[in-house]
Amino acid sequence: MAKPGTQPGLSSDWCAVGVNSVKTHGLPSFRGHKGNIYDPVSGDIESESHQTLSCLASFYGPNASEYADMFRSGLQLPQNNSALQSMGLTVQGVADEVRHSPDFLLQQWVDRYDVAFNIGRKITRTYGVRTIASADVEIITERGKL
């Protein structure tokens, strides 16, 4: 795992963003088709599920409160959400409040302002379900060979 970069000084404005949890909604839906017996690589099945990423943006520095409020408002702008949508993400919700949460950094207490928000995404996975064209096996039951 890569080491994090150097933490900015107390007089710098900066933000740390993290994903706190990922929730998958229900079971995935499956689409696909039965493979062709003459084409052993046919028969892919695609699963699709939807997830919510619960995120937190923490702002530090002399203008942290202002930047946190600007970020909270900016997440709600349609043009910003369309940029996320081009990457397969969408804003599902933003907290109504900017929370003041003092933090102990560099041997002193500093102001930190947190904004909680949720991002949605669709996960699509392809599974190569292959058709068995032939097998060299014997099945023996209590009544003999099948």
GROMACS .gro file of C-alpha atoms in nm:
model
  146
    1MET     CA    1   0.000   0.000   0.000
    2ALA     CA    2   0.133   0.344  -0.091
    3LYS     CA    3   0.217   0.586   0.188
    4PRO     CA    4  -0.001   0.896   0.208
    5GLY     CA    5   0.149   1.226   0.100
    6THR     CA    6   0.278   1.491   0.336
    7GLN     CA    7   0.002   1.658   0.533
    8PRO     CA    8  -0.036   2.029   0.450
    9GLY     CA    9   0.050   2.285   0.717
   10LEU     CA   10  -0.203   2.446   0.948
   11SER     CA   11  -0.219   2.764   0.738
   12SER     CA   12  -0.316   2.571   0.419
   13ASP     CA   13  -0.670   2.494   0.308
   14TRP     CA   14  -0.716   2.128   0.217
   15CYS     CA   15  -0.971   1.849   0.211
   16ALA     CA   16  -0.961   1.474   0.282
   17VAL     CA   17  -1.232   1.256   0.123
   18GLY     CA   18  -1.306   0.897   0.213
   19VAL     CA   19  -1.560   0.621   0.160
   20ASN     CA   20  -1.697   0.504   0.496
   21SER     CA   21  -1.919   0.220   0.374
   22VAL     CA   22  -2.057   0.054   0.063
   23LYS     CA   23  -2.414  -0.077   0.065
   24THR     CA   24  -2.540  -0.309  -0.210
   25HIS     CA   25  -2.915  -0.286  -0.266
   26GLY     CA   26  -3.089  -0.622  -0.295
   27LEU     CA   27  -2.970  -0.903  -0.518
   28PRO     CA   28  -2.816  -0.848  -0.861
   29SER     CA   29  -3.020  -0.896  -1.176
   30PHE     CA   30  -2.885  -1.139  -1.434
   31ARG     CA   31  -2.898  -1.124  -1.812
   32GLY     CA   32  -2.753  -1.370  -2.052
   33HIS     CA   33  -2.820  -1.646  -2.294
   34LYS     CA   34  -2.772  -2.018  -2.316
   35GLY     CA   35  -2.446  -2.105  -2.486
   36ASN     CA   36  -2.419  -2.267  -2.827
   37ILE     CA   37  -2.309  -2.631  -2.794
   38TYR     CA   38  -2.074  -2.585  -3.093
   39ASP     CA   39  -1.914  -2.269  -2.951
   40PRO     CA   40  -1.750  -2.353  -2.614
   41VAL     CA   41  -1.682  -1.986  -2.530
   42SER     CA   42  -2.043  -1.874  -2.569
   43GLY     CA   43  -2.295  -1.827  -2.289
   44ASP     CA   44  -2.175  -1.519  -2.099
   45ILE     CA   45  -2.402  -1.398  -1.818
   46GLU     CA   46  -2.402  -1.037  -1.700
   47SER     CA   47  -2.495  -0.935  -1.346
   48GLU     CA   48  -2.603  -0.583  -1.253
   49SER     CA   49  -2.629  -0.443  -0.902
   50HIS     CA   50  -2.664  -0.097  -0.750
   51GLN     CA   51  -2.458   0.038  -0.464
   52THR     CA   52  -2.449   0.343  -0.237
   53LEU     CA   53  -2.112   0.473  -0.119
   54SER     CA   54  -2.139   0.668   0.207
   55CYS     CA   55  -1.866   0.932   0.194
   56LEU     CA   56  -1.723   1.204   0.415
   57ALA     CA   57  -1.530   1.513   0.306
   58SER     CA   58  -1.330   1.677   0.587
   59PHE     CA   59  -1.207   2.034   0.534
   60TYR     CA   60  -0.911   2.192   0.714
   61GLY     CA   61  -0.746   2.530   0.711
   62PRO     CA   62  -0.838   2.895   0.770
   63ASN     CA   63  -1.123   2.885   0.513
   64ALA     CA   64  -1.243   2.530   0.592
   65SER     CA   65  -1.597   2.632   0.690
   66GLU     CA   66  -1.649   2.831   0.370
   67TYR     CA   67  -1.506   2.557   0.146
   68ALA     CA   68  -1.715   2.288   0.318
   69ASP     CA   69  -2.035   2.486   0.260
   70MET     CA   70  -1.935   2.558  -0.101
   71PHE     CA   71  -1.866   2.186  -0.158
   72ARG     CA   72  -2.202   2.089  -0.006
   73SER     CA   73  -2.385   2.333  -0.234
   74GLY     CA   74  -2.176   2.240  -0.538
   75LEU     CA   75  -2.259   1.870  -0.508
   76GLN     CA   76  -2.621   1.961  -0.574
   77LEU     CA   77  -2.555   2.142  -0.905
   78PRO     CA   78  -2.676   1.944  -1.210
   79GLN     CA   79  -2.363   2.022  -1.414
   80ASN     CA   80  -2.140   1.872  -1.143
   81ASN     CA   81  -2.356   1.561  -1.119
   82SER     CA   82  -2.344   1.518  -1.498
   83ALA     CA   83  -1.962   1.509  -1.473
   84LEU     CA   84  -1.994   1.228  -1.219
   85GLN     CA   85  -2.252   1.050  -1.435
   86SER     CA   86  -2.003   1.040  -1.723
   87MET     CA   87  -1.793   0.816  -1.494
   88GLY     CA   88  -2.086   0.593  -1.390
   89LEU     CA   89  -2.154   0.771  -1.059
   90THR     CA   90  -2.435   0.994  -0.933
   91VAL     CA   91  -2.500   1.203  -0.623
   92GLN     CA   92  -2.777   1.037  -0.421
   93GLY     CA   93  -2.781   1.278  -0.131
   94VAL     CA   94  -2.594   1.543   0.065
   95ALA     CA   95  -2.623   1.622   0.436
   96ASP     CA   96  -2.824   1.932   0.522
   97GLU     CA   97  -2.552   2.047   0.759
   98VAL     CA   98  -2.181   2.114   0.769
   99ARG     CA   99  -2.061   1.959   1.094
  100HIS     CA  100  -1.787   2.125   1.302
  101SER     CA  101  -1.558   1.848   1.436
  102PRO     CA  102  -1.235   1.976   1.593
  103ASP     CA  103  -0.937   1.748   1.525
  104PHE     CA  104  -0.601   1.703   1.699
  105LEU     CA  105  -0.333   1.761   1.431
  106LEU     CA  106   0.036   1.844   1.461
  107GLN     CA  107   0.015   1.846   1.842
  108GLN     CA  108  -0.273   2.095   1.860
  109TRP     CA  109  -0.647   2.123   1.817
  110VAL     CA  110  -0.759   2.258   1.478
  111ASP     CA  111  -1.098   2.326   1.322
  112ARG     CA  112  -1.234   2.060   1.090
  113TYR     CA  113  -1.563   2.081   0.901
  114ASP     CA  114  -1.728   1.763   0.769
  115VAL     CA  115  -1.978   1.712   0.488
  116ALA     CA  116  -2.144   1.371   0.456
  117PHE     CA  117  -2.274   1.266   0.114
  118ASN     CA  118  -2.382   0.955  -0.076
  119ILE     CA  119  -2.270   0.851  -0.423
  120GLY     CA  120  -2.452   0.584  -0.622
  121ARG     CA  121  -2.302   0.350  -0.878
  122LYS     CA  122  -2.407   0.058  -1.093
  123ILE     CA  123  -2.181  -0.248  -1.094
  124THR     CA  124  -2.186  -0.471  -1.403
  125ARG     CA  125  -1.990  -0.794  -1.409
  126THR     CA  126  -1.961  -1.053  -1.685
  127TYR     CA  127  -1.927  -1.421  -1.603
  128GLY     CA  128  -1.809  -1.661  -1.869
  129VAL     CA  129  -2.056  -1.946  -1.829
  130ARG     CA  130  -1.929  -2.210  -2.069
  131THR     CA  131  -2.126  -2.490  -2.226
  132ILE     CA  132  -1.996  -2.840  -2.160
  133ALA     CA  133  -1.961  -2.994  -2.507
  134SER     CA  134  -1.844  -3.335  -2.385
  135ALA     CA  135  -1.705  -3.509  -2.078
  136ASP     CA  136  -1.526  -3.838  -2.025
  137VAL     CA  137  -1.712  -3.962  -1.715
  138GLU     CA  138  -1.911  -4.263  -1.600
  139ILE     CA  139  -2.208  -4.227  -1.370
  140ILE     CA  140  -2.278  -4.534  -1.159
  141THR     CA  141  -2.586  -4.552  -0.940
  142GLU     CA  142  -2.730  -4.824  -0.716
  143ARG     CA  143  -2.901  -4.966  -1.027
  144GLY     CA  144  -2.585  -4.971  -1.238
  145LYS     CA  145  -2.436  -4.751  -1.509
  146LEU     CA  146  -2.634  -4.470  -1.665
   0.00000   0.00000   0.00000
